[in-house]
PDB file of C-alpha atoms in Angstrom:
ATOM      1  CA  UNK A   1      -0.018  -0.092   0.025  1.00 45.00           C
ATOM      2  CA  UNK A   2       2.966   2.467   0.798  1.00 45.00           C
ATOM      3  CA  UNK A   3       4.352   1.767  -2.488  1.00 49.00           C
ATOM      4  CA  UNK A   4       1.034   2.677  -4.299  1.00 49.00           C
ATOM      5  CA  UNK A   5       0.860   5.960  -2.413  1.00 47.00           C
ATOM      6  CA  UNK A   6       4.585   6.521  -3.113  1.00 62.00           C
ATOM      7  CA  UNK A   7       4.030   6.138  -6.940  1.00 80.00           C
ATOM      8  CA  UNK A   8       0.780   8.507  -6.992  1.00 79.00           C
ATOM      9  CA  UNK A   9       2.659  11.690  -6.784  1.00 80.00           C
ATOM     10  CA  UNK A  10       5.440  10.341  -9.417  1.00 85.00           C
ATOM     11  CA  UNK A  11       2.288   9.527 -11.755  1.00 87.00           C
ATOM     12  CA  UNK A  12       0.635  12.917 -10.948  1.00 89.00           C
ATOM     13  CA  UNK A  13       3.989  14.729 -11.795  1.00 91.00           C
ATOM     14  CA  UNK A  14       4.389  13.003 -15.186  1.00 92.00           C
ATOM     15  CA  UNK A  15       0.832  13.571 -16.182  1.00 93.00           C
ATOM     16  CA  UNK A  16       1.177  17.349 -15.301  1.00 94.00           C
ATOM     17  CA  UNK A  17       4.444  17.305 -17.386  1.00 94.00           C
ATOM     18  CA  UNK A  18       2.623  15.999 -20.288  1.00 96.00           C
ATOM     19  CA  UNK A  19      -0.135  18.595 -19.905  1.00 95.00           C
ATOM     20  CA  UNK A  20       2.601  21.251 -20.311  1.00 96.00           C
ATOM     21  CA  UNK A  21       4.078  19.310 -23.317  1.00 97.00           C
ATOM     22  CA  UNK A  22       0.787  18.932 -24.976  1.00 96.00           C
ATOM     23  CA  UNK A  23      -0.176  22.479 -24.515  1.00 96.00           C
ATOM     24  CA  UNK A  24       3.011  23.497 -25.962  1.00 96.00           C
ATOM     25  CA  UNK A  25       2.639  21.381 -29.094  1.00 96.00           C
ATOM     26  CA  UNK A  26      -0.817  22.546 -29.852  1.00 96.00           C
ATOM     27  CA  UNK A  27       0.392  26.067 -29.531  1.00 96.00           C
ATOM     28  CA  UNK A  28       3.072  25.353 -31.984  1.00 96.00           C
ATOM     29  CA  UNK A  29       0.577  23.883 -34.441  1.00 94.00           C
ATOM     30  CA  UNK A  30      -1.648  27.044 -33.860  1.00 94.00           C
ATOM     31  CA  UNK A  31       1.202  29.402 -33.864  1.00 95.00           C
ATOM     32  CA  UNK A  32      -0.028  32.121 -36.079  1.00 95.00           C
ATOM     33  CA  UNK A  33      -3.151  32.310 -34.049  1.00 95.00           C
ATOM     34  CA  UNK A  34      -1.332  32.277 -30.678  1.00 96.00           C
ATOM     35  CA  UNK A  35       0.709  35.130 -31.959  1.00 96.00           C
ATOM     36  CA  UNK A  36      -2.161  37.285 -32.786  1.00 96.00           C
ATOM     37  CA  UNK A  37      -3.683  36.533 -29.393  1.00 96.00           C
ATOM     38  CA  UNK A  38      -0.865  37.747 -27.509  1.00 96.00           C
ATOM     39  CA  UNK A  39      -0.526  40.710 -29.993  1.00 97.00           C
ATOM     40  CA  UNK A  40      -4.159  41.530 -29.202  1.00 96.00           C
ATOM     41  CA  UNK A  41      -3.412  42.779 -25.790  1.00 96.00           C
ATOM     42  CA  UNK A  42      -1.005  45.310 -27.180  1.00 95.00           C
ATOM     43  CA  UNK A  43       1.410  44.738 -24.312  1.00 96.00           C
ATOM     44  CA  UNK A  44       4.161  44.178 -26.979  1.00 96.00           C
ATOM     45  CA  UNK A  45       4.802  45.240 -30.572  1.00 95.00           C
ATOM     46  CA  UNK A  46       3.940  42.503 -33.430  1.00 95.00           C
ATOM     47  CA  UNK A  47       7.465  41.444 -33.613  1.00 93.00           C
ATOM     48  CA  UNK A  48       8.179  41.080 -30.007  1.00 95.00           C
ATOM     49  CA  UNK A  49       4.783  39.223 -29.656  1.00 96.00           C
ATOM     50  CA  UNK A  50       6.439  36.565 -32.055  1.00 95.00           C
ATOM     51  CA  UNK A  51       9.150  36.056 -29.628  1.00 96.00           C
ATOM     52  CA  UNK A  52       7.065  36.114 -26.676  1.00 97.00           C
ATOM     53  CA  UNK A  53       4.946  33.519 -28.234  1.00 97.00           C
ATOM     54  CA  UNK A  54       7.742  31.304 -28.740  1.00 97.00           C
ATOM     55  CA  UNK A  55       9.285  31.941 -25.302  1.00 97.00           C
ATOM     56  CA  UNK A  56       6.161  30.698 -23.523  1.00 97.00           C
ATOM     57  CA  UNK A  57       5.940  27.605 -25.582  1.00 97.00           C
ATOM     58  CA  UNK A  58       9.778  26.892 -25.010  1.00 98.00           C
ATOM     59  CA  UNK A  59       9.002  27.497 -21.087  1.00 97.00           C
ATOM     60  CA  UNK A  60       6.151  25.050 -21.131  1.00 97.00           C
ATOM     61  CA  UNK A  61       8.293  22.354 -23.029  1.00 97.00           C
ATOM     62  CA  UNK A  62      11.130  22.835 -20.583  1.00 97.00           C
ATOM     63  CA  UNK A  63       8.998  22.599 -17.526  1.00 96.00           C
ATOM     64  CA  UNK A  64       7.114  19.520 -19.045  1.00 96.00           C
ATOM     65  CA  UNK A  65      10.405  17.817 -19.636  1.00 95.00           C
ATOM     66  CA  UNK A  66      11.554  18.861 -16.190  1.00 94.00           C
ATOM     67  CA  UNK A  67       8.650  17.543 -14.330  1.00 94.00           C
ATOM     68  CA  UNK A  68       8.916  14.213 -16.198  1.00 94.00           C
ATOM     69  CA  UNK A  69      12.544  13.764 -15.319  1.00 91.00           C
ATOM     70  CA  UNK A  70      11.971  14.354 -11.478  1.00 89.00           C
ATOM     71  CA  UNK A  71      15.145  16.214 -11.184  1.00 90.00           C
ATOM     72  CA  UNK A  72      15.572  19.753  -9.482  1.00 91.00           C
ATOM     73  CA  UNK A  73      12.151  19.091  -8.191  1.00 90.00           C
ATOM     74  CA  UNK A  74      11.864  22.616  -6.450  1.00 92.00           C
ATOM     75  CA  UNK A  75      13.115  24.596  -9.332  1.00 94.00           C
ATOM     76  CA  UNK A  76      10.530  22.856 -11.682  1.00 94.00           C
ATOM     77  CA  UNK A  77       7.789  23.183  -9.111  1.00 95.00           C
ATOM     78  CA  UNK A  78       8.305  26.976  -8.585  1.00 96.00           C
ATOM     79  CA  UNK A  79       8.874  27.419 -12.423  1.00 95.00           C
ATOM     80  CA  UNK A  80       5.537  25.665 -13.123  1.00 95.00           C
ATOM     81  CA  UNK A  81       3.630  27.444 -10.322  1.00 96.00           C
ATOM     82  CA  UNK A  82       4.965  30.861 -11.524  1.00 96.00           C
ATOM     83  CA  UNK A  83       3.727  30.132 -15.105  1.00 96.00           C
ATOM     84  CA  UNK A  84       0.197  29.084 -14.042  1.00 96.00           C
ATOM     85  CA  UNK A  85      -0.025  32.159 -11.759  1.00 96.00           C
ATOM     86  CA  UNK A  86       1.071  34.311 -14.616  1.00 95.00           C
ATOM     87  CA  UNK A  87      -1.380  32.986 -17.286  1.00 95.00           C
ATOM     88  CA  UNK A  88      -4.099  33.294 -14.228  1.00 96.00           C
ATOM     89  CA  UNK A  89      -3.380  36.824 -14.008  1.00 96.00           C
ATOM     90  CA  UNK A  90      -3.728  37.249 -17.689  1.00 96.00           C
ATOM     91  CA  UNK A  91      -6.910  35.524 -17.754  1.00 96.00           C
ATOM     92  CA  UNK A  92      -8.240  37.792 -14.908  1.00 96.00           C
ATOM     93  CA  UNK A  93      -7.102  40.970 -16.894  1.00 96.00           C
ATOM     94  CA  UNK A  94      -9.139  39.427 -19.976  1.00 96.00           C
ATOM     95  CA  UNK A  95     -12.138  38.839 -17.839  1.00 95.00           C
ATOM     96  CA  UNK A  96     -11.932  42.375 -16.666  1.00 95.00           C
ATOM     97  CA  UNK A  97     -11.774  44.142 -20.053  1.00 94.00           C
ATOM     98  CA  UNK A  98     -14.576  41.801 -21.109  1.00 94.00           C
ATOM     99  CA  UNK A  99     -13.005  39.346 -23.336  1.00 94.00           C
ATOM    100  CA  UNK A 100     -14.564  36.054 -24.025  1.00 92.00           C
ATOM    101  CA  UNK A 101     -12.654  34.494 -27.001  1.00 93.00           C
ATOM    102  CA  UNK A 102     -10.492  31.472 -26.911  1.00 92.00           C
ATOM    103  CA  UNK A 103      -7.342  31.888 -24.835  1.00 92.00           C
ATOM    104  CA  UNK A 104      -5.308  29.517 -27.019  1.00 92.00           C
ATOM    105  CA  UNK A 105      -3.840  27.681 -23.787  1.00 91.00           C
ATOM    106  CA  UNK A 106      -4.340  24.417 -25.846  1.00 91.00           C
ATOM    107  CA  UNK A 107      -4.112  26.146 -29.309  1.00 85.00           C
ATOM    108  CA  UNK A 108      -7.352  25.921 -31.419  1.00 85.00           C
ATOM    109  CA  UNK A 109      -7.927  22.181 -30.473  1.00 84.00           C
ATOM    110  CA  UNK A 110      -9.321  22.554 -27.103  1.00 86.00           C
ATOM    111  CA  UNK A 111     -11.078  26.097 -26.989  1.00 91.00           C
ATOM    112  CA  UNK A 112     -11.419  27.596 -23.420  1.00 92.00           C
ATOM    113  CA  UNK A 113     -12.723  31.093 -22.752  1.00 93.00           C
ATOM    114  CA  UNK A 114     -11.199  33.048 -19.797  1.00 94.00           C
ATOM    115  CA  UNK A 115     -13.593  31.579 -17.393  1.00 95.00           C
ATOM    116  CA  UNK A 116     -13.018  28.110 -18.301  1.00 95.00           C
ATOM    117  CA  UNK A 117      -9.362  28.497 -18.366  1.00 95.00           C
ATOM    118  CA  UNK A 118      -9.462  29.947 -14.971  1.00 95.00           C
ATOM    119  CA  UNK A 119     -11.065  26.923 -13.593  1.00 95.00           C
ATOM    120  CA  UNK A 120      -8.547  24.730 -15.626  1.00 95.00           C
ATOM    121  CA  UNK A 121      -5.692  26.552 -13.866  1.00 95.00           C
ATOM    122  CA  UNK A 122      -7.256  26.417 -10.559  1.00 95.00           C
ATOM    123  CA  UNK A 123      -7.552  22.550 -10.751  1.00 95.00           C
ATOM    124  CA  UNK A 124      -3.668  22.395 -11.880  1.00 95.00           C
ATOM    125  CA  UNK A 125      -2.698  24.470  -9.021  1.00 95.00           C
ATOM    126  CA  UNK A 126      -4.572  22.472  -6.560  1.00 94.00           C
ATOM    127  CA  UNK A 127      -2.982  19.292  -8.153  1.00 92.00           C
ATOM    128  CA  UNK A 128       0.405  20.947  -8.140  1.00 92.00           C
ATOM    129  CA  UNK A 129       0.433  22.227  -4.445  1.00 93.00           C
ATOM    130  CA  UNK A 130       0.821  18.755  -2.827  1.00 90.00           C
ATOM    131  CA  UNK A 131       3.729  17.908  -4.941  1.00 90.00           C
ATOM    132  CA  UNK A 132       5.861  20.418  -3.415  1.00 87.00           C
ATOM    133  CA  UNK A 133       7.173  17.846  -0.664  1.00 86.00           C
ATOM    134  CA  UNK A 134       7.903  14.992  -2.905  1.00 80.00           C
ATOM    135  CA  UNK A 135      11.454  14.032  -3.423  1.00 77.00           C
ATOM    136  CA  UNK A 136      13.451  13.940  -6.626  1.00 75.00           C
ATOM    137  CA  UNK A 137      15.979  11.855  -8.667  1.00 73.00           C
ATOM    138  CA  UNK A 138      19.505  12.604  -7.242  1.00 75.00           C
ATOM    139  CA  UNK A 139      21.744  12.825 -10.359  1.00 77.00           C
ATOM    140  CA  UNK A 140      24.975  14.551 -11.246  1.00 82.00           C
ATOM    141  CA  UNK A 141      23.389  15.004 -14.760  1.00 85.00           C
ATOM    142  CA  UNK A 142      20.593  17.168 -13.769  1.00 86.00           C
ATOM    143  CA  UNK A 143      21.965  20.393 -15.072  1.00 91.00           C
ATOM    144  CA  UNK A 144      22.858  18.615 -18.115  1.00 93.00           C
ATOM    145  CA  UNK A 145      19.225  17.537 -18.333  1.00 90.00           C
ATOM    146  CA  UNK A 146      17.979  21.174 -17.884  1.00 92.00           C
ATOM    147  CA  UNK A 147      20.514  22.552 -20.521  1.00 94.00           C
ATOM    148  CA  UNK A 148      19.576  19.888 -23.137  1.00 95.00           C
ATOM    149  CA  UNK A 149      15.812  20.785 -22.432  1.00 93.00           C
ATOM    150  CA  UNK A 150      16.391  24.390 -23.034  1.00 95.00           C
ATOM    151  CA  UNK A 151      18.605  23.939 -26.144  1.00 96.00           C
ATOM    152  CA  UNK A 152      16.302  21.209 -27.734  1.00 95.00           C
ATOM    153  CA  UNK A 153      12.977  23.183 -27.020  1.00 96.00           C
ATOM    154  CA  UNK A 154      14.391  26.447 -28.227  1.00 96.00           C
ATOM    155  CA  UNK A 155      15.696  25.052 -31.341  1.00 96.00           C
ATOM    156  CA  UNK A 156      12.764  22.764 -32.173  1.00 95.00           C
ATOM    157  CA  UNK A 157      10.440  25.761 -31.744  1.00 95.00           C
ATOM    158  CA  UNK A 158      12.252  28.105 -33.824  1.00 94.00           C
ATOM    159  CA  UNK A 159      13.010  25.673 -36.343  1.00 93.00           C
ATOM    160  CA  UNK A 160       9.362  24.414 -36.689  1.00 93.00           C
ATOM    161  CA  UNK A 161       7.990  27.856 -36.669  1.00 92.00           C
ATOM    162  CA  UNK A 162      10.390  30.662 -37.369  1.00 91.00           C
ATOM    163  CA  UNK A 163       9.121  34.166 -36.551  1.00 91.00           C
ATOM    164  CA  UNK A 164       7.955  36.086 -39.382  1.00 85.00           C
ATOM    165  CA  UNK A 165      10.252  38.905 -38.958  1.00 76.00           C
ATOM    166  CA  UNK A 166      13.165  36.533 -39.109  1.00 73.00           C
ATOM    167  CA  UNK A 167      12.300  35.378 -42.607  1.00 64.00           C
ATOM    168  CA  UNK A 168       9.591  36.460 -45.016  1.00 55.00           C
ATOM    169  CA  UNK A 169       8.972  39.758 -43.406  1.00 49.00           C
ATOM    170  CA  UNK A 170      12.167  40.930 -44.872  1.00 51.00           C
ATOM    171  CA  UNK A 171      11.077  40.355 -48.195  1.00 57.00           C
ATOM    172  CA  UNK A 172       8.924  42.706 -49.764  1.00 62.00           C
ATOM    173  CA  UNK A 173       5.817  41.429 -51.531  1.00 71.00           C
ATOM    174  CA  UNK A 174       5.330  42.533 -55.171  1.00 78.00           C
ATOM    175  CA  UNK A 175       1.998  40.786 -56.306  1.00 86.00           C
ATOM    176  CA  UNK A 176       0.283  43.746 -57.264  1.00 92.00           C
ATOM    177  CA  UNK A 177      -0.299  44.450 -61.018  1.00 93.00           C
ATOM    178  CA  UNK A 178      -0.362  48.109 -61.268  1.00 92.00           C
ATOM    179  CA  UNK A 179      -2.098  48.468 -64.671  1.00 93.00           C
ATOM    180  CA  UNK A 180      -5.055  46.002 -64.014  1.00 94.00           C
ATOM    181  CA  UNK A 181      -5.302  47.581 -60.430  1.00 95.00           C
ATOM    182  CA  UNK A 182      -5.817  51.051 -61.743  1.00 94.00           C
ATOM    183  CA  UNK A 183      -8.306  49.742 -64.077  1.00 94.00           C
ATOM    184  CA  UNK A 184     -10.438  48.403 -61.407  1.00 95.00           C
ATOM    185  CA  UNK A 185     -10.325  51.354 -59.185  1.00 95.00           C
ATOM    186  CA  UNK A 186     -11.922  53.344 -62.088  1.00 92.00           C
ATOM    187  CA  UNK A 187     -14.584  50.766 -62.830  1.00 92.00           C
ATOM    188  CA  UNK A 188     -17.849  49.354 -60.855  1.00 93.00           C
ATOM    189  CA  UNK A 189     -18.018  48.438 -58.122  1.00 95.00           C
ATOM    190  CA  UNK A 190     -15.069  50.291 -56.902  1.00 95.00           C
ATOM    191  CA  UNK A 191     -15.140  53.519 -58.865  1.00 92.00           C
ATOM    192  CA  UNK A 192     -17.877  54.999 -56.521  1.00 93.00           C
ATOM    193  CA  UNK A 193     -15.791  54.358 -53.348  1.00 94.00           C
ATOM    194  CA  UNK A 194     -13.362  57.359 -53.819  1.00 93.00           C
ATOM    195  CA  UNK A 195     -10.392  54.892 -53.237  1.00 95.00           C
ATOM    196  CA  UNK A 196      -8.094  57.475 -54.878  1.00 95.00           C
ATOM    197  CA  UNK A 197      -8.962  60.192 -52.077  1.00 95.00           C
ATOM    198  CA  UNK A 198      -6.068  60.635 -49.574  1.00 95.00           C
ATOM    199  CA  UNK A 199      -5.025  57.636 -47.508  1.00 96.00           C
ATOM    200  CA  UNK A 200      -6.780  54.241 -47.972  1.00 97.00           C
ATOM    201  CA  UNK A 201      -6.143  50.530 -47.349  1.00 98.00           C
ATOM    202  CA  UNK A 202      -7.544  48.249 -49.785  1.00 98.00           C
ATOM    203  CA  UNK A 203      -7.510  44.482 -49.030  1.00 97.00           C
ATOM    204  CA  UNK A 204      -8.078  41.465 -51.318  1.00 97.00           C
ATOM    205  CA  UNK A 205      -9.278  38.636 -49.535  1.00 97.00           C
ATOM    206  CA  UNK A 206     -10.790  35.281 -50.515  1.00 97.00           C
ATOM    207  CA  UNK A 207     -13.501  34.572 -48.000  1.00 96.00           C
ATOM    208  CA  UNK A 208     -12.495  30.860 -47.396  1.00 94.00           C
ATOM    209  CA  UNK A 209      -8.877  31.639 -47.051  1.00 96.00           C
ATOM    210  CA  UNK A 210      -7.532  31.350 -43.306  1.00 96.00           C
ATOM    211  CA  UNK A 211      -4.611  33.465 -44.030  1.00 96.00           C
ATOM    212  CA  UNK A 212      -6.894  36.197 -45.133  1.00 97.00           C
ATOM    213  CA  UNK A 213      -8.813  35.908 -41.971  1.00 97.00           C
ATOM    214  CA  UNK A 214      -5.595  36.253 -39.678  1.00 96.00           C
ATOM    215  CA  UNK A 215      -4.376  39.132 -41.784  1.00 96.00           C
ATOM    216  CA  UNK A 216      -7.803  40.840 -41.464  1.00 97.00           C
ATOM    217  CA  UNK A 217      -7.531  40.229 -37.579  1.00 97.00           C
ATOM    218  CA  UNK A 218      -4.139  41.605 -37.449  1.00 96.00           C
ATOM    219  CA  UNK A 219      -4.994  44.856 -39.769  1.00 97.00           C
ATOM    220  CA  UNK A 220      -8.133  45.286 -37.477  1.00 97.00           C
ATOM    221  CA  UNK A 221      -6.103  45.405 -34.318  1.00 97.00           C
ATOM    222  CA  UNK A 222      -3.584  47.922 -35.794  1.00 97.00           C
ATOM    223  CA  UNK A 223      -6.613  50.260 -37.033  1.00 97.00           C
ATOM    224  CA  UNK A 224      -7.894  50.226 -33.431  1.00 95.00           C
ATOM    225  CA  UNK A 225      -4.618  50.626 -31.765  1.00 96.00           C
ATOM    226  CA  UNK A 226      -3.381  53.534 -33.894  1.00 95.00           C
ATOM    227  CA  UNK A 227      -6.811  55.334 -34.401  1.00 93.00           C
ATOM    228  CA  UNK A 228      -6.738  54.955 -38.628  1.00 96.00           C
ATOM    229  CA  UNK A 229     -10.347  56.062 -39.837  1.00 96.00           C
ATOM    230  CA  UNK A 230     -12.313  52.668 -40.166  1.00 96.00           C
ATOM    231  CA  UNK A 231     -14.108  54.314 -43.372  1.00 95.00           C
ATOM    232  CA  UNK A 232     -10.593  54.303 -45.079  1.00 96.00           C
ATOM    233  CA  UNK A 233     -10.281  50.490 -44.897  1.00 98.00           C
ATOM    234  CA  UNK A 234     -11.790  48.543 -47.827  1.00 98.00           C
ATOM    235  CA  UNK A 235     -12.284  44.823 -48.268  1.00 98.00           C
ATOM    236  CA  UNK A 236     -12.719  43.430 -51.597  1.00 98.00           C
ATOM    237  CA  UNK A 237     -13.503  39.874 -51.581  1.00 97.00           C
ATOM    238  CA  UNK A 238     -13.672  37.040 -53.962  1.00 96.00           C
ATOM    239  CA  UNK A 239     -16.354  34.491 -52.754  1.00 93.00           C
ATOM    240  CA  UNK A 240     -20.010  34.786 -51.750  1.00 94.00           C
ATOM    241  CA  UNK A 241     -22.331  36.902 -49.508  1.00 93.00           C
ATOM    242  CA  UNK A 242     -22.620  33.901 -47.075  1.00 95.00           C
ATOM    243  CA  UNK A 243     -18.856  33.501 -46.998  1.00 96.00           C
ATOM    244  CA  UNK A 244     -18.223  37.106 -46.028  1.00 97.00           C
ATOM    245  CA  UNK A 245     -20.475  36.769 -43.007  1.00 96.00           C
ATOM    246  CA  UNK A 246     -18.382  33.702 -41.997  1.00 96.00           C
ATOM    247  CA  UNK A 247     -15.159  35.474 -42.700  1.00 97.00           C
ATOM    248  CA  UNK A 248     -16.031  38.302 -40.154  1.00 97.00           C
ATOM    249  CA  UNK A 249     -16.968  35.651 -37.618  1.00 94.00           C
ATOM    250  CA  UNK A 250     -13.603  33.668 -38.035  1.00 94.00           C
ATOM    251  CA  UNK A 251     -11.267  36.452 -38.517  1.00 95.00           C
ATOM    252  CA  UNK A 252     -12.682  38.476 -35.580  1.00 93.00           C
ATOM    253  CA  UNK A 253     -12.190  41.450 -37.582  1.00 96.00           C
ATOM    254  CA  UNK A 254     -14.081  44.803 -37.133  1.00 94.00           C
ATOM    255  CA  UNK A 255     -16.652  45.285 -39.850  1.00 95.00           C
ATOM    256  CA  UNK A 256     -15.292  47.603 -42.479  1.00 97.00           C
ATOM    257  CA  UNK A 257     -16.514  48.754 -46.023  1.00 96.00           C
ATOM    258  CA  UNK A 258     -16.579  45.528 -48.068  1.00 96.00           C
ATOM    259  CA  UNK A 259     -17.161  44.651 -51.644  1.00 96.00           C
ATOM    260  CA  UNK A 260     -17.908  41.179 -53.130  1.00 96.00           C
ATOM    261  CA  UNK A 261     -15.964  41.644 -56.549  1.00 96.00           C
ATOM    262  CA  UNK A 262     -18.185  40.169 -59.367  1.00 94.00           C
ATOM    263  CA  UNK A 263     -15.274  39.102 -61.792  1.00 94.00           C
ATOM    264  CA  UNK A 264     -13.014  36.571 -60.189  1.00 94.00           C
ATOM    265  CA  UNK A 265     -10.627  36.256 -63.151  1.00 95.00           C
ATOM    266  CA  UNK A 266      -9.942  40.262 -63.175  1.00 95.00           C
ATOM    267  CA  UNK A 267      -9.472  40.077 -59.537  1.00 95.00           C
ATOM    268  CA  UNK A 268      -6.814  37.253 -59.730  1.00 95.00           C
ATOM    269  CA  UNK A 269      -5.303  39.033 -62.546  1.00 96.00           C
ATOM    270  CA  UNK A 270      -4.765  42.165 -60.225  1.00 96.00           C
ATOM    271  CA  UNK A 271      -3.025  40.525 -57.327  1.00 95.00           C
ATOM    272  CA  UNK A 272      -1.270  37.792 -59.423  1.00 94.00           C
ATOM    273  CA  UNK A 273      -3.550  35.141 -57.867  1.00 93.00           C
ATOM    274  CA  UNK A 274      -2.163  35.701 -54.404  1.00 94.00           C
ATOM    275  CA  UNK A 275      -4.274  36.150 -51.292  1.00 95.00           C
ATOM    276  CA  UNK A 276      -4.253  37.952 -49.041  1.00 96.00           C
ATOM    277  CA  UNK A 277      -2.809  41.086 -50.615  1.00 96.00           C
ATOM    278  CA  UNK A 278      -3.173  44.276 -48.875  1.00 97.00           C
ATOM    279  CA  UNK A 279      -2.343  47.719 -50.391  1.00 97.00           C
ATOM    280  CA  UNK A 280      -1.850  50.859 -48.560  1.00 97.00           C
ATOM    281  CA  UNK A 281      -2.375  53.880 -50.844  1.00 96.00           C
ATOM    282  CA  UNK A 282      -2.073  57.531 -50.695  1.00 96.00           C
ATOM    283  CA  UNK A 283      -4.063  59.525 -53.121  1.00 95.00           C
ATOM    284  CA  UNK A 284      -4.305  56.625 -55.397  1.00 93.00           C
ATOM    285  CA  UNK A 285      -0.522  55.582 -55.388  1.00 95.00           C
ATOM    286  CA  UNK A 286       0.294  52.298 -53.918  1.00 95.00           C
ATOM    287  CA  UNK A 287       2.771  52.808 -51.048  1.00 94.00           C
ATOM    288  CA  UNK A 288       2.993  49.489 -49.168  1.00 94.00           C
ATOM    289  CA  UNK A 289       1.907  46.013 -50.226  1.00 95.00           C
ATOM    290  CA  UNK A 290       1.705  43.159 -47.651  1.00 94.00           C
ATOM    291  CA  UNK A 291       0.726  39.570 -47.394  1.00 92.00           C
ATOM    292  CA  UNK A 292       0.006  37.906 -44.115  1.00 91.00           C
ATOM    293  CA  UNK A 293       3.371  37.278 -43.151  1.00 89.00           C
ATOM    294  CA  UNK A 294       4.933  40.508 -44.353  1.00 86.00           C
ATOM    295  CA  UNK A 295       3.069  43.036 -42.218  1.00 91.00           C
ATOM    296  CA  UNK A 296       5.596  45.640 -40.887  1.00 92.00           C
ATOM    297  CA  UNK A 297       3.942  47.135 -37.854  1.00 94.00           C
ATOM    298  CA  UNK A 298       6.168  50.362 -37.682  1.00 94.00           C
ATOM    299  CA  UNK A 299       5.491  51.239 -41.385  1.00 94.00           C
ATOM    300  CA  UNK A 300       1.757  50.607 -40.948  1.00 95.00           C
ATOM    301  CA  UNK A 301       1.923  52.608 -37.709  1.00 95.00           C
ATOM    302  CA  UNK A 302       3.506  55.395 -39.447  1.00 95.00           C
ATOM    303  CA  UNK A 303       1.133  55.271 -42.115  1.00 95.00           C
ATOM    304  CA  UNK A 304      -2.017  55.334 -40.017  1.00 93.00           C
ATOM    305  CA  UNK A 305      -0.703  58.215 -37.721  1.00 87.00           C
ATOM    306  CA  UNK A 306      -0.014  60.662 -40.137  1.00 71.00           C
TER     307      UNK A 306
END
């Protein structure tokens, strides 16, 4: 009987370690959405949010591996408790400001709103508390295990999902075909929107495109953060009216002026068949062109602020 009671804490510790690892893996798979979720609080810039997202995942992996190894017990116990309490404070803040969206603690696979996630964290904390007094595996390799966990977790996360600002964001997007673009600006249904008047943002989206939805979410956040007039943003869609409704639901974008473009062939010609394509214009002149991974916050902030 004593052996059984002695095994229970070890099993619990391993299970909790696996929970952290599973949470980290699900976040990696859902990395783009997790980055946007962190950015949506506007604690950090977009580029720094990329790093914060990966740092959180690395921490979960390291703590999960450490708990399973049963070495340096107090270090991993305090680290796990600090992480859970940190997430809990963020969730309380989310409730205070009225957020009800998925907290992405398990990516998009298991969706929890802040209230549900607080309950989940409370359960995990209660399970962690009694483990404080358990023993550990004494080994001279404990620091080696920690170092290997940190290095392996960091390399894996950054190799599987490199931050956008490390790679493609440094490469300018040039999908816009200027001559066809100018033609559609002067033809129905866009000719009545005065898109050559001052600063305008014209977004070419496909209603079923996941990256278009995430790009719309990013742009919507920036518009709200930097006070750019909402009536200066236009979504030009390829798809259907029902698809536009679903697009707004999935993207969590603010509702902007939108147009369902009737000629899909012409629209694809304008953007060289690449969705999403977002054009920042000044008096009819394209200034910046972005896709989902190439959005540069400092450029967009300067454009929206002036």
